[in-house]
Coordinates of C-alpha atoms in Angstrom, one line a residue:
Chain K
M1 CA -12.8 -40.6 -25.2
I2 CA -16.3 -40.6 -23.7
A3 CA -15.1 -42.8 -20.8
K4 CA -12.4 -40.3 -20.1
N5 CA -14.8 -37.4 -20.0
T6 CA -17.2 -39.3 -17.7
L7 CA -14.2 -40.1 -15.4
T8 CA -13.3 -36.4 -15.3
L9 CA -16.9 -35.5 -14.5
M10 CA -17.1 -38.1 -11.8
S11 CA -13.9 -37.1 -10.2
L12 CA -15.1 -33.5 -10.3
W13 CA -18.3 -34.6 -8.7
L14 CA -16.4 -36.5 -6.0
Y15 CA -14.2 -33.5 -5.4
F16 CA -17.3 -31.4 -4.8
I17 CA -18.6 -33.8 -2.3
L18 CA -15.3 -33.9 -0.5
F19 CA -15.0 -30.1 -0.8
G20 CA -18.4 -29.9 0.9
I21 CA -17.4 -32.1 3.7
T22 CA -14.0 -30.5 4.5
Y23 CA -15.4 -27.0 4.2
G24 CA -18.2 -27.3 6.8
Q25 CA -19.5 -24.7 9.0
R26 CA -19.2 -23.8 12.7
N27 CA -21.3 -21.5 14.7
I28 CA -20.1 -18.9 17.1
I29 CA -21.8 -18.2 20.4
I30 CA -20.8 -14.9 22.1
K31 CA -21.6 -14.5 25.8
V32 CA -20.8 -12.3 28.7
G33 CA -20.5 -14.7 31.6
S34 CA -23.9 -16.6 31.6
E35 CA -25.7 -14.0 29.5
P36 CA -25.8 -13.9 25.7
F37 CA -24.0 -10.9 24.2
N38 CA -25.9 -8.3 22.4
L39 CA -25.0 -4.8 21.1
N40 CA -26.5 -1.9 23.1
S41 CA -27.2 -4.0 26.2
N42 CA -25.7 -3.3 29.6
Y43 CA -23.4 -5.8 31.3
L44 CA -22.1 -5.6 34.8
I45 CA -18.4 -5.9 35.1
N46 CA -16.2 -5.9 38.2
G47 CA -19.4 -6.1 40.3
V48 CA -19.9 -2.3 40.1
D49 CA -19.3 -0.8 36.6
S50 CA -21.5 -1.6 33.6
I51 CA -20.5 -1.7 30.0
R52 CA -22.4 -1.2 26.8
I53 CA -21.0 -2.0 23.3
D54 CA -22.2 -0.2 20.2
L55 CA -19.8 -1.8 17.7
F56 CA -18.0 -5.1 17.8
K57 CA -16.3 -6.6 14.8
F58 CA -13.4 -9.0 14.5
Y59 CA -11.7 -11.3 11.9
I60 CA -11.4 -15.0 12.4
G61 CA -9.8 -17.4 9.9
N62 CA -8.2 -20.7 9.4
Q63 CA -4.7 -21.8 8.3
R64 CA -5.7 -22.0 4.7
G65 CA -6.3 -18.3 4.5
D66 CA -10.1 -18.3 4.6
Y67 CA -11.5 -15.5 6.7
Q68 CA -14.8 -14.3 8.1
L69 CA -15.5 -10.8 9.5
V70 CA -17.7 -11.4 12.5
D71 CA -20.0 -8.4 13.1
A72 CA -22.2 -8.3 16.2
S73 CA -24.7 -6.2 14.2
D74 CA -25.2 -9.1 11.7
V75 CA -25.8 -12.5 13.3
D76 CA -25.4 -14.2 10.0
T77 CA -21.7 -13.6 10.4
Y78 CA -21.8 -15.8 13.5
Q79 CA -21.8 -18.8 11.2
L80 CA -18.3 -19.5 10.0
P81 CA -18.0 -21.1 6.5
F82 CA -15.3 -23.4 7.8
D83 CA -15.0 -25.8 10.7
D84 CA -11.3 -26.2 11.2
K85 CA -10.0 -27.4 14.6
F86 CA -7.4 -24.6 14.6
L87 CA -8.7 -21.1 14.0
I88 CA -6.7 -17.9 13.6
I89 CA -7.5 -14.7 15.3
G90 CA -5.6 -11.9 13.6
M91 CA -3.7 -12.1 10.3
D92 CA -0.1 -12.9 9.4
S93 CA 1.8 -10.4 7.3
V94 CA 1.1 -12.2 4.0
T95 CA -2.7 -12.1 4.5
N96 CA -2.4 -8.6 5.7
T97 CA -0.7 -7.3 2.6
S98 CA -1.7 -9.9 -0.1
G99 CA -3.7 -7.1 -1.6
K100 CA -6.9 -9.3 -2.0
L101 CA -9.0 -6.2 -1.1
D102 CA -12.2 -8.1 -1.9
G103 CA -14.9 -10.0 -0.1
V104 CA -14.2 -10.0 3.6
F105 CA -11.0 -8.1 2.9
D106 CA -12.8 -5.2 1.1
P107 CA -11.5 -1.9 2.7
L108 CA -15.2 -0.7 2.4
L109 CA -15.9 -2.8 5.5
G110 CA -14.0 -0.2 7.6
M111 CA -11.4 -2.7 8.8
Y112 CA -8.4 -1.4 6.7
W113 CA -5.7 1.1 7.7
A114 CA -4.8 2.7 4.4
W115 CA -1.9 4.9 5.6
N116 CA -0.3 2.2 7.8
T117 CA -1.2 -0.8 5.7
G118 CA -2.9 -3.6 7.4
Y119 CA -6.2 -4.8 8.7
I120 CA -7.8 -3.8 11.9
Q121 CA -8.4 -7.2 13.6
L122 CA -10.8 -6.1 16.2
K123 CA -13.0 -3.0 16.5
I124 CA -14.8 -2.4 19.7
K125 CA -16.6 0.8 20.7
G126 CA -18.9 1.6 23.6
N127 CA -19.4 3.2 27.0
C128 CA -18.7 2.3 30.5
Y129 CA -20.8 3.6 33.4
S130 CA -19.1 3.8 36.8
Q131 CA -20.4 5.6 39.9
G132 CA -22.6 7.9 37.8
F133 CA -19.9 8.7 35.3
N134 CA -20.0 7.7 31.7
S135 CA -16.7 7.1 29.8
S136 CA -16.7 6.2 26.2
F137 CA -14.0 4.1 24.5
D138 CA -13.1 3.2 21.0
Y139 CA -10.5 0.7 20.0
H140 CA -9.1 -0.2 16.6
I141 CA -6.8 -3.2 17.3
G142 CA -4.3 -4.7 14.9
G143 CA -0.7 -4.9 14.0
Y144 CA 1.4 -7.4 12.3
Q145 CA 4.9 -5.9 12.4
V146 CA 7.3 -7.2 15.0
P147 CA 7.1 -6.7 18.0
Y148 CA 3.4 -5.6 18.0
L149 CA 1.9 -8.6 16.3
T150 CA -1.7 -9.4 16.7
Y151 CA -1.9 -13.0 15.7
K152 CA -3.0 -16.1 17.6
V153 CA -3.9 -19.7 16.7
V154 CA -6.7 -21.0 18.9
K155 CA -7.8 -24.7 19.1
V156 CA -11.5 -25.4 19.2
Q157 CA -12.4 -27.8 22.0
S158 CA -14.4 -30.5 20.1
N159 CA -15.3 -31.4 16.6
N160 CA -18.9 -30.4 16.2
A161 CA -19.3 -28.0 19.0
P162 CA -19.9 -24.3 18.4
L163 CA -17.1 -21.9 19.2
T164 CA -17.8 -20.1 22.4
I165 CA -16.5 -16.7 23.2
D166 CA -17.0 -15.3 26.7
L167 CA -16.2 -11.6 26.9
K168 CA -16.7 -11.2 30.7
H169 CA -13.0 -11.2 31.6
F170 CA -12.0 -9.2 28.5
F171 CA -14.5 -6.4 29.4
S172 CA -13.2 -6.2 32.9
V173 CA -9.6 -5.7 31.8
L174 CA -10.1 -3.1 29.0
P175 CA -8.0 0.0 29.9
I176 CA -11.1 2.3 29.5
Y177 CA -9.8 5.0 31.9
S178 CA -6.1 5.0 31.1
T179 CA -6.4 4.6 27.4
P180 CA -9.9 5.2 26.1
K181 CA -8.9 5.4 22.4
I182 CA -6.5 3.3 20.3
M183 CA -6.2 3.7 16.5
L184 CA -2.7 2.3 16.0
P185 CA -0.7 -0.9 16.5
G186 CA 1.4 -0.8 19.7
P187 CA 2.0 -2.5 23.1
I188 CA -1.5 -1.6 24.6
A189 CA -3.2 -2.7 21.4
Q190 CA -1.4 -6.0 21.6
E191 CA -2.3 -6.5 25.2
I192 CA -6.0 -5.9 24.4
F193 CA -5.7 -8.3 21.5
Y194 CA -4.3 -11.1 23.7
N195 CA -6.9 -10.5 26.3
F196 CA -9.5 -10.8 23.6
T197 CA -8.1 -14.1 22.3
S198 CA -8.3 -15.6 25.8
S199 CA -12.1 -15.2 25.6
F200 CA -12.2 -18.1 23.1
K201 CA -13.2 -21.3 24.9
Chain U
M1 CA 8.8 -30.6 -41.3
M2 CA 5.9 -28.4 -42.2
R3 CA 4.8 -28.2 -38.6
W4 CA 8.2 -27.0 -37.5
F5 CA 8.2 -24.4 -40.2
I6 CA 4.9 -23.0 -39.1
F7 CA 6.0 -23.1 -35.5
L8 CA 9.1 -21.1 -36.4
L9 CA 7.2 -18.7 -38.5
I10 CA 4.6 -17.9 -35.8
G11 CA 6.5 -18.9 -32.7
I12 CA 9.6 -16.8 -33.0
P13 CA 8.0 -13.5 -33.7
L14 CA 5.5 -14.3 -30.9
I15 CA 8.2 -15.1 -28.4
S16 CA 10.3 -12.2 -29.3
L17 CA 7.2 -10.0 -28.9
M18 CA 7.0 -11.1 -25.3
F19 CA 10.3 -9.3 -24.6
V20 CA 9.6 -6.1 -26.4
P21 CA 7.9 -3.6 -24.2
I22 CA 4.5 -2.9 -25.5
D23 CA 4.2 0.9 -25.7
G24 CA 3.3 2.1 -22.2
L25 CA 3.1 -1.3 -20.6
F26 CA 5.5 -2.5 -17.9
Y27 CA 8.9 -3.9 -18.7
R28 CA 11.9 -4.9 -16.7
P29 CA 15.1 -3.0 -17.8
E30 CA 18.2 -5.0 -18.4
K31 CA 20.2 -5.8 -15.3
W32 CA 17.6 -4.4 -12.9
P33 CA 16.6 -6.5 -9.9
K34 CA 13.4 -8.5 -10.0
P35 CA 10.3 -6.4 -9.4
I36 CA 8.6 -6.7 -6.1
Y37 CA 5.1 -6.0 -7.3
N38 CA 2.9 -9.2 -7.4
F39 CA 1.9 -9.3 -11.1
R40 CA 0.3 -12.7 -10.6
D41 CA -2.2 -11.1 -8.3
N42 CA -3.0 -8.4 -10.9
P43 CA -2.0 -9.6 -14.4
L44 CA -1.3 -6.7 -16.7
T45 CA -3.3 -6.3 -19.8
F46 CA -3.4 -3.5 -22.2
E47 CA -7.1 -3.0 -21.4
G48 CA -6.4 -2.9 -17.7
Y49 CA -3.6 -0.4 -18.1
T50 CA -5.7 1.8 -20.4
L51 CA -8.6 1.8 -17.9
G52 CA -6.2 2.7 -15.1
R53 CA -4.9 5.5 -17.2
T54 CA -8.4 6.9 -17.8
L55 CA -9.2 6.7 -14.1
F56 CA -5.9 8.4 -13.2
Y57 CA -6.9 11.5 -15.2
D58 CA -10.6 11.5 -14.2
P59 CA -11.8 13.9 -11.4
I60 CA -14.8 11.6 -11.0
L61 CA -12.7 9.9 -8.3
S62 CA -12.9 13.0 -6.0
K63 CA -15.8 14.1 -3.9
D64 CA -16.6 17.3 -5.7
S65 CA -15.3 16.0 -9.1
T66 CA -12.5 18.7 -9.2
I67 CA -9.4 16.7 -8.4
S68 CA -7.9 13.7 -10.2
C69 CA -4.7 11.8 -9.4
S70 CA -3.0 13.9 -12.1
S71 CA -3.8 17.1 -10.2
C72 CA -1.0 16.2 -7.9
H73 CA 1.0 13.9 -10.1
L74 CA 1.8 15.6 -13.4
Q75 CA 3.5 13.7 -16.1
F76 CA 5.9 16.5 -17.1
T77 CA 7.3 16.7 -13.6
A78 CA 7.8 12.9 -13.4
F79 CA 4.3 12.7 -11.8
A80 CA 5.3 14.9 -8.9
H81 CA 3.5 18.1 -7.9
V82 CA 5.0 21.4 -9.0
D83 CA 3.3 24.5 -7.8
H84 CA 2.9 24.0 -4.0
P85 CA 5.5 22.8 -1.5
T86 CA 2.9 20.3 -0.1
S87 CA 0.2 19.0 -2.3
H88 CA -3.3 20.6 -2.4
G89 CA -6.5 18.6 -2.6
I90 CA -10.2 19.4 -2.6
N91 CA -11.2 22.8 -1.1
S92 CA -7.6 23.8 -1.5
R93 CA -6.7 22.1 1.8
A94 CA -3.0 21.8 2.1
G95 CA -1.7 18.3 2.8
K96 CA 1.2 17.7 5.0
R97 CA 3.6 16.2 2.4
N98 CA 5.1 16.8 -1.0
A99 CA 3.7 14.5 -3.7
P100 CA 6.6 12.3 -4.8
G101 CA 7.3 11.5 -8.5
L102 CA 5.7 8.2 -9.6
M103 CA 8.1 5.9 -11.4
N104 CA 9.5 2.4 -11.2
L105 CA 6.9 1.7 -8.5
A106 CA 7.1 -2.1 -9.2
W107 CA 10.5 -2.1 -7.3
Y108 CA 9.2 -0.2 -4.3
P109 CA 9.1 -2.3 -1.1
N110 CA 6.7 0.2 0.4
F111 CA 5.1 3.6 -0.3
H112 CA 4.9 7.1 1.1
W113 CA 7.6 9.1 2.7
D114 CA 7.2 7.1 5.9
G115 CA 6.9 3.7 4.2
G116 CA 3.6 3.1 5.9
V117 CA 1.9 1.8 2.8
L118 CA 2.8 -1.8 1.9
S119 CA 1.0 -2.4 -1.3
L120 CA 0.7 -0.4 -4.4
N121 CA -2.9 -1.7 -4.9
G122 CA -3.9 -0.4 -1.4
Q123 CA -2.0 2.8 -1.8
A124 CA -4.8 4.6 -3.8
I125 CA -7.2 4.3 -0.9
N126 CA -5.2 7.0 0.8
P127 CA -5.6 9.9 -1.7
L128 CA -9.2 8.8 -2.5
T129 CA -10.4 8.9 1.1
H130 CA -8.0 11.5 2.6
P131 CA -10.0 14.6 3.6
D132 CA -7.1 16.8 2.4
E133 CA -6.8 15.1 -0.9
M134 CA -9.8 13.7 -2.9
G135 CA -12.1 13.5 0.1
E136 CA -14.3 10.8 -1.3
T137 CA -15.4 7.6 0.4
L138 CA -14.9 4.2 -1.3
E139 CA -18.6 3.7 -1.3
G140 CA -19.1 7.1 -3.0
V141 CA -16.6 6.4 -5.8
L142 CA -18.0 3.0 -6.5
V143 CA -21.5 4.3 -6.7
K144 CA -20.4 6.9 -9.2
L145 CA -18.5 4.4 -11.3
N146 CA -21.3 1.8 -11.2
R147 CA -23.7 4.4 -12.5
N148 CA -21.4 5.2 -15.4
E149 CA -22.1 2.9 -18.4
A150 CA -18.8 3.6 -20.2
Y151 CA -16.8 2.6 -17.1
K152 CA -19.0 -0.4 -16.4
S153 CA -18.3 -1.8 -19.8
E154 CA -14.5 -1.1 -19.6
F155 CA -14.3 -2.7 -16.1
K156 CA -16.2 -5.7 -17.5
K157 CA -13.7 -6.1 -20.3
V158 CA -10.9 -6.2 -17.8
F159 CA -12.3 -8.0 -14.8
G160 CA -15.2 -9.9 -16.4
T161 CA -17.9 -8.8 -13.8
E162 CA -20.9 -6.5 -14.0
R163 CA -20.3 -4.8 -10.7
I164 CA -17.2 -2.6 -10.1
T165 CA -15.7 -3.4 -6.7
T166 CA -13.0 -1.8 -4.5
S167 CA -10.4 -4.2 -5.7
H168 CA -11.2 -3.7 -9.4
L169 CA -10.8 0.1 -9.0
L170 CA -7.5 -0.3 -7.1
K171 CA -6.1 -2.9 -9.4
A172 CA -6.9 -0.9 -12.5
L173 CA -5.2 2.2 -11.1
A174 CA -2.2 0.1 -10.2
Q175 CA -2.0 -1.4 -13.7
F176 CA -1.3 2.1 -14.9
T177 CA 1.0 3.3 -12.1
V178 CA 3.1 0.1 -12.1
S179 CA 3.7 0.7 -15.8
L180 CA 5.4 4.0 -15.3
V181 CA 8.9 2.7 -15.9
S182 CA 11.6 5.3 -16.3
A183 CA 14.9 3.7 -17.4
N184 CA 15.9 5.5 -20.5
S185 CA 17.9 8.5 -19.4
K186 CA 21.3 9.5 -20.7
Y187 CA 22.7 7.7 -17.6
D188 CA 21.0 4.5 -18.7
S189 CA 22.3 4.8 -22.2
V190 CA 25.9 5.3 -20.8
M191 CA 25.5 2.2 -18.7
R192 CA 24.3 0.3 -21.7
K193 CA 27.5 1.7 -23.5
E194 CA 25.4 3.4 -26.1
S195 CA 26.7 6.8 -25.3
S196 CA 29.2 8.4 -22.9
F197 CA 29.3 11.1 -20.3
N198 CA 31.0 14.4 -21.1
E199 CA 33.9 15.4 -18.8
Q200 CA 31.8 17.4 -16.4
E201 CA 29.1 14.7 -16.1
Q202 CA 31.9 12.1 -15.6
R203 CA 33.3 14.2 -12.7
G204 CA 29.8 14.6 -11.3
Y205 CA 29.3 10.8 -11.5
S206 CA 32.5 10.2 -9.5
L207 CA 31.4 12.6 -6.9
F208 CA 28.0 11.0 -6.8
L209 CA 29.5 7.5 -6.3
K210 CA 31.6 8.9 -3.5
H211 CA 29.0 10.9 -1.6
C212 CA 25.5 10.0 -2.6
N213 CA 25.3 6.5 -4.0
Q214 CA 25.3 4.8 -0.5
C215 CA 21.8 6.2 0.0
H216 CA 20.6 7.1 -3.5
T217 CA 21.7 3.7 -4.9
A218 CA 21.6 3.0 -8.6
P219 CA 19.8 1.8 -10.6
L220 CA 16.7 3.0 -8.7
F221 CA 18.7 5.8 -7.0
T222 CA 17.4 4.9 -3.6
N223 CA 18.0 1.9 -1.4
F224 CA 14.5 2.5 0.2
E225 CA 16.0 3.0 3.7
F226 CA 14.7 5.6 6.1
K227 CA 17.3 8.2 6.8
A228 CA 17.8 11.9 7.7
N229 CA 19.8 14.1 5.4
G230 CA 20.3 17.0 7.9
I231 CA 17.5 19.3 6.7
G232 CA 16.0 19.1 10.2
P233 CA 12.3 18.9 11.3
N234 CA 9.9 21.3 9.8
A235 CA 8.6 23.5 12.7
L236 CA 5.3 24.3 10.9
I237 CA 4.3 20.8 10.0
N238 CA 4.6 18.4 12.9
D239 CA 5.7 15.3 10.9
S240 CA 7.9 12.8 12.6
G241 CA 8.2 10.6 9.5
R242 CA 9.0 7.0 10.0
R243 CA 8.2 7.2 13.7
V244 CA 4.5 7.7 12.8
I245 CA 4.5 4.1 11.5
T246 CA 6.9 2.3 13.9
G247 CA 6.4 4.3 17.0
K248 CA 10.1 4.1 17.7
A249 CA 11.8 7.2 19.0
S250 CA 14.9 6.3 17.0
D251 CA 12.8 6.6 13.8
A252 CA 11.8 10.2 14.5
Y253 CA 12.3 12.5 11.5
L254 CA 13.6 9.8 9.2
F255 CA 12.1 9.7 5.7
R256 CA 12.4 7.2 2.9
I257 CA 15.3 8.1 0.7
P258 CA 13.7 9.4 -2.5
T259 CA 14.7 8.3 -6.0
L260 CA 16.8 10.9 -8.0
R261 CA 15.6 9.8 -11.4
N262 CA 14.1 12.8 -13.3
I263 CA 15.1 14.9 -10.4
E264 CA 15.7 17.9 -12.7
Y265 CA 11.9 18.0 -13.1
S266 CA 10.4 16.7 -9.9
F267 CA 10.8 19.9 -7.8
P268 CA 10.0 21.0 -5.2
Y269 CA 12.3 18.8 -3.1
M270 CA 12.2 17.0 0.2
H271 CA 9.2 15.4 2.1
D272 CA 7.8 18.9 2.7
G273 CA 8.9 20.4 -0.5
R274 CA 10.9 23.1 1.3
I275 CA 13.7 23.4 -1.4
T276 CA 12.8 24.6 -4.9
K277 CA 16.0 24.5 -6.7
L278 CA 18.4 21.6 -7.3
K279 CA 21.4 23.9 -6.8
D280 CA 20.0 24.7 -3.3
V281 CA 19.8 21.0 -2.5
I282 CA 23.4 20.5 -3.5
H283 CA 24.3 23.6 -1.5
H284 CA 22.7 22.0 1.5
Y285 CA 24.7 18.9 1.2
A286 CA 27.9 20.9 0.7
N287 CA 27.5 22.9 3.8
S288 CA 27.6 20.5 6.7
S289 CA 27.8 23.2 9.2
N290 CA 24.2 24.1 8.5
W291 CA 22.9 20.5 9.0
V292 CA 20.3 20.0 11.7
Y293 CA 19.9 16.8 13.7
P294 CA 19.1 14.0 13.1
I295 CA 21.9 13.3 10.5
S296 CA 22.3 9.7 9.3
K297 CA 25.9 8.3 9.5
E298 CA 26.0 7.5 5.7
L299 CA 26.2 11.2 5.2
K300 CA 30.0 11.7 5.4
L301 CA 30.5 15.0 3.6
K302 CA 32.6 17.6 5.5
N303 CA 32.2 21.3 5.2
N304 CA 33.7 22.5 1.9
S305 CA 34.3 19.0 0.7
L306 CA 32.3 20.0 -2.4
S307 CA 33.8 23.0 -4.1
P308 CA 31.5 25.3 -6.2
E309 CA 32.9 23.5 -9.3
D310 CA 32.1 20.1 -7.7
Q311 CA 28.6 21.3 -7.0
K312 CA 28.1 22.2 -10.7
D313 CA 29.5 18.9 -11.8
L314 CA 27.1 17.0 -9.5
I315 CA 24.1 18.9 -11.0
K316 CA 25.3 18.1 -14.5
F317 CA 25.4 14.4 -13.5
L318 CA 22.0 14.5 -11.9
K319 CA 20.6 16.0 -15.1
T320 CA 21.7 12.8 -16.9
L321 CA 19.0 11.1 -14.9
T322 CA 16.3 12.9 -16.9
D323 CA 14.4 10.6 -19.1
K324 CA 12.6 12.7 -21.7
E325 CA 11.1 9.6 -23.3
F326 CA 9.3 9.0 -20.0
L327 CA 8.3 12.6 -19.4
F328 CA 6.8 13.0 -22.8
N329 CA 5.6 9.5 -23.5
P330 CA 2.1 10.1 -24.9
S331 CA 0.9 6.7 -23.6
F332 CA 1.3 8.0 -20.1
G333 CA -0.7 11.1 -20.8
Y334 CA -4.3 12.1 -20.6
R335 CA -6.4 9.8 -22.7
L336 CA -9.2 11.2 -24.8
K337 CA -12.2 9.0 -24.2

């Protein structure tokens, strides 16, 4: 009887060690070209215009359904509590509607569309200065219903390296003048989403 | 031998108890499809249901503590809203849509007239935070609840934690709303062969099967599709229905087919509450020359294919969908704390 208990304890202990190994961590580095990315800093895009971001949040997860809400105003969130080789930007419909509503899925975090159920996958808000004019933009990007899915699996380059995100190209293709505000899933939201996922290196 | 005896003595009553609906708690009526609601994610308990019921009737959930869920969803009208065509919230702001009755929600694949809400748990965020409804923020409600000792101890009993979170609040509310099963109307007892329709109801039932059941499909009296029944867009309220969600032009002015259970009591009717009397609804269906586009193809009535007699018979049948036990079940009512 005692032997059996010890065995259970030992296997539990072993499980915890393994658990600790498989669920490692991975850091995220966000850049704009060669510069580090920060909120409320100006970045030159297209050689002439400059862009400043006030709010930048996005979900990133793995194929087991763990998610992190990366928020540029809180660098602690740049440390992912998992180190999978394949990461997911966006959510599938199951995760979107599973009704977890807690932790990183808490609607309190402002990433939930209540009347058109689903999570906002990427929120980005800021200003663009061009030739003396200032244009603001505000994007709530998401969608998991066909055809306007926002879901992409990205492969991390090497095992222990941090995940690098370079926003330079993404910034330069934001449709700031034609569509300064998006609050709904749709074709433009989807295009913005895919441009964003191509920032992952 | 003794063990078997004890097993039978305790086991059989226990097992049979599992199939008897506990007063007020969810049950699946005979021959109904499997519910869609994910009970594994939010296991029903009597304590959880009771907590949800208390919350449903408590104006603490609204910004100025004047409005509760029951302000718009009254039990005696099958949890629909009676006195205004479209529901009113805090500061008497008129909302855009008519509050639907709440019943058999465990079988709903989606919620709201446009089907935009995909989970019952998440649904309540809408009224709580909608400026025209309860006008609160989630943070605000949680602060109030976490300050309230009585609620804290009730939530702890149900969810086992000290702090009340968004998902606790939503799951508790859902435990109550998912338990609102209405399946004991005269129609149901006729289907169970416990009673029978009178002649007029029987004629109405035949007309219903011929003209209505393709959309208002039994036993839920809706097939949950998005259709247009020819009432036409409301010029005052710019509401394009399903298109708001899908963005598709072909979905403009389509609304989710509503259930007809307890329809006698869930007036006013239609997504904007524009029709007050059941006889006027039937009149609308009977006069196809007055229909306005879009009109879904399932609607096959021709002008005058429902005689005045037919119309009366149809109403008599629709009244057999009234479930008095549901409307007056004290365990769905306001709970004295």
